[in-house]
Tab-separated table of C-alpha atoms in Angstrom:
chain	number	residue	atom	x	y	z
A	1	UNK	CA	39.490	-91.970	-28.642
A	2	UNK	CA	42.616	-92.958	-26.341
A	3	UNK	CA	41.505	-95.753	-23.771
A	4	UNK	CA	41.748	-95.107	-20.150
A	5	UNK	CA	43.209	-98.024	-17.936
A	6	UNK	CA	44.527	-96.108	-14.895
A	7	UNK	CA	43.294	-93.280	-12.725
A	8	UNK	CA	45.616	-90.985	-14.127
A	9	UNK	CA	46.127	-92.523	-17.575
A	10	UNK	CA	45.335	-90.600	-21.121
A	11	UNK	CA	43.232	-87.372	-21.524
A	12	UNK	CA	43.335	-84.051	-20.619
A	13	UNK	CA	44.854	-83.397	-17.281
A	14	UNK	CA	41.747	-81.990	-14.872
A	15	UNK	CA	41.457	-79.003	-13.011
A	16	UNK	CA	42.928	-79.951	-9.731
A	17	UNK	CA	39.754	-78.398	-7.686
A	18	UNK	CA	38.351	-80.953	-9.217
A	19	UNK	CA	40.806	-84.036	-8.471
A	20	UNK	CA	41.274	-82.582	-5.248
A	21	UNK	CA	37.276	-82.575	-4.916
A	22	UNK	CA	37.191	-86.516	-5.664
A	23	UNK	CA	39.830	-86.929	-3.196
A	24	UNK	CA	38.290	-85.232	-0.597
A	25	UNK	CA	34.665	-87.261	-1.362
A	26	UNK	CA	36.896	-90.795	-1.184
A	27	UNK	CA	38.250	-89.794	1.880
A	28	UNK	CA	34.617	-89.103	3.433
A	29	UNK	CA	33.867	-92.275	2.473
A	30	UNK	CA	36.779	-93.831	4.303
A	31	UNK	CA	35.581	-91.796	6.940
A	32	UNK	CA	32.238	-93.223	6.915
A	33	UNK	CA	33.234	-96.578	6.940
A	34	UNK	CA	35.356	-95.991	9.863
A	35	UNK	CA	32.566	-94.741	12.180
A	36	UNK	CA	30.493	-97.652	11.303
A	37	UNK	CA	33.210	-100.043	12.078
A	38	UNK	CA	33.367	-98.120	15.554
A	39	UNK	CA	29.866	-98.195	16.443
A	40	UNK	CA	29.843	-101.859	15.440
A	41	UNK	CA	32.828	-102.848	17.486
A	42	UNK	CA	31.208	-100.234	20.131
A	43	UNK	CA	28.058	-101.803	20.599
A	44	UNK	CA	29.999	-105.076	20.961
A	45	UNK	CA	31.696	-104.285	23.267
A	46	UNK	CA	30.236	-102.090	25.712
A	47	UNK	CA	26.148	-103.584	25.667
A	48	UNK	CA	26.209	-104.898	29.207
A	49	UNK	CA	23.912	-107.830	28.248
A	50	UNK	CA	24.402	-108.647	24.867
A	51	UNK	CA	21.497	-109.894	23.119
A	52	UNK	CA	20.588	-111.060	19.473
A	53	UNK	CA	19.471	-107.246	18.433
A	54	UNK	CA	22.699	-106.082	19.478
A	55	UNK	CA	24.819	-108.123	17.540
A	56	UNK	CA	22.460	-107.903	14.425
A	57	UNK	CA	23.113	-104.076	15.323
A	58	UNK	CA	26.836	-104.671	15.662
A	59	UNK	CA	27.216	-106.798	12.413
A	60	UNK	CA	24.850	-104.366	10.016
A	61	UNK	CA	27.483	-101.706	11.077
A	62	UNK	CA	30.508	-103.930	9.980
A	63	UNK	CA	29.111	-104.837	6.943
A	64	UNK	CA	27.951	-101.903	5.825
A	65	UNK	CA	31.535	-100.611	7.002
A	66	UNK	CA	32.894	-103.220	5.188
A	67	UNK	CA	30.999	-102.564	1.795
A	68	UNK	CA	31.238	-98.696	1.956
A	69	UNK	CA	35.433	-99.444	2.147
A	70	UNK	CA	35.326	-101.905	-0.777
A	71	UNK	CA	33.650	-99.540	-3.086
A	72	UNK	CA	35.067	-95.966	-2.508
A	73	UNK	CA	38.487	-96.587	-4.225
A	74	UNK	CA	36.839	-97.759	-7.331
A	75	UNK	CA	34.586	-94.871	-7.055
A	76	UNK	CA	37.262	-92.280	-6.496
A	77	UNK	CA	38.883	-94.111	-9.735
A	78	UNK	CA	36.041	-94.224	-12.225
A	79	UNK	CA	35.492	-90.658	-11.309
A	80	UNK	CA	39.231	-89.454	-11.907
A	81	UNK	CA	39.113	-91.446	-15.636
A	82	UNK	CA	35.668	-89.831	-16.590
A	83	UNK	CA	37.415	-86.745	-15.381
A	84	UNK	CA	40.369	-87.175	-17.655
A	85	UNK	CA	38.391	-88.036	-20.463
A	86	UNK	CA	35.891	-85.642	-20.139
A	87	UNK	CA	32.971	-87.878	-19.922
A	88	UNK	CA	29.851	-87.492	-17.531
A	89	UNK	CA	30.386	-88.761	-14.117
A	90	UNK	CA	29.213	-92.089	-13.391
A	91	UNK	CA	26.342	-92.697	-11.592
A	92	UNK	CA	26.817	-94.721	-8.003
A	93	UNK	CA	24.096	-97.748	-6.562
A	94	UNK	CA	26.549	-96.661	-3.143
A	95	UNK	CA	23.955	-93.455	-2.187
A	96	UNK	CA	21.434	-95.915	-1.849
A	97	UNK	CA	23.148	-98.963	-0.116
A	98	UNK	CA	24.375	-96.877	2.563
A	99	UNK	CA	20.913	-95.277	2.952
A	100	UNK	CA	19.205	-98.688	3.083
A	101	UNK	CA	21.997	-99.257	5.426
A	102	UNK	CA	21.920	-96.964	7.542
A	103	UNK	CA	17.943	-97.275	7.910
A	104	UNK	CA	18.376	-100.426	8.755
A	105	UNK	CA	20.978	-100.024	11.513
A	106	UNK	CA	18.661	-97.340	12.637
A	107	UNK	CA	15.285	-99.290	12.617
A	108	UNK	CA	17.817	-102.206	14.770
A	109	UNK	CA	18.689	-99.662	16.952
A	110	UNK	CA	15.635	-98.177	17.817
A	111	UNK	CA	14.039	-102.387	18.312
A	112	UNK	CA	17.364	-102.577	20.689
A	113	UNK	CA	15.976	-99.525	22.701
A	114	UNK	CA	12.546	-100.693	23.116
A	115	UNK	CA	12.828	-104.095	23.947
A	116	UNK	CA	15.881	-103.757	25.982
């Protein structure tokens, strides 16, 4: 079997629904980690009083921004090879980091609320 070293490298060309498909998904991702880099610069800089729960809130949504960035290229890659080479799709860790995440910013928000 040919070895894969580039997104678009060896195999059988896909159907492009389906590249198109993993485009869209890396895109969302980029998406994603926008809006938590704007809440987290949001809540910076708009909380009137900033307190310790605010930036905690502020710097889980930059971080998580931050991670969700880093990862969805390589995602978007590994998918296109496995594509190309017909393999099964790899399995992502990323579903649940961001849902831990996003938990967490949720859980700070909600502390921010009560004892603000």
């Amino acid at each position: 079997m040919e070895e894969i070293n580039g997104p678009h490298d060896g195999g059988a060309e896909p159907d492009y629904r389906f590249t198109l498909a993993n485009e869209r998904t890396f895109l969302a991702w980029l998406r994603t980690a926008l809006g938590l880099l704007a809440g987290g610069v949001a809540v910076h800089q708009l909380m009137p009083d900033p307190s310790t729960l605010s930036t905690v809130l502020a710097g889980l949504c930059v971080v998580l921004a931050a991670v969700v960035a880093a990862t969805a290229y390589p995602r978007w890659r590994q998918v296109q090879a496995a594509m190309r080479s017909g393999q099964p799709l790899p399995k992502s860790g990323m579903l649940l980091v961001l849902t831990a995440g996003i938990l967490a910013i949720t859980l700070t928000a909600a502390a921010l609320v009560v004892f603000s």
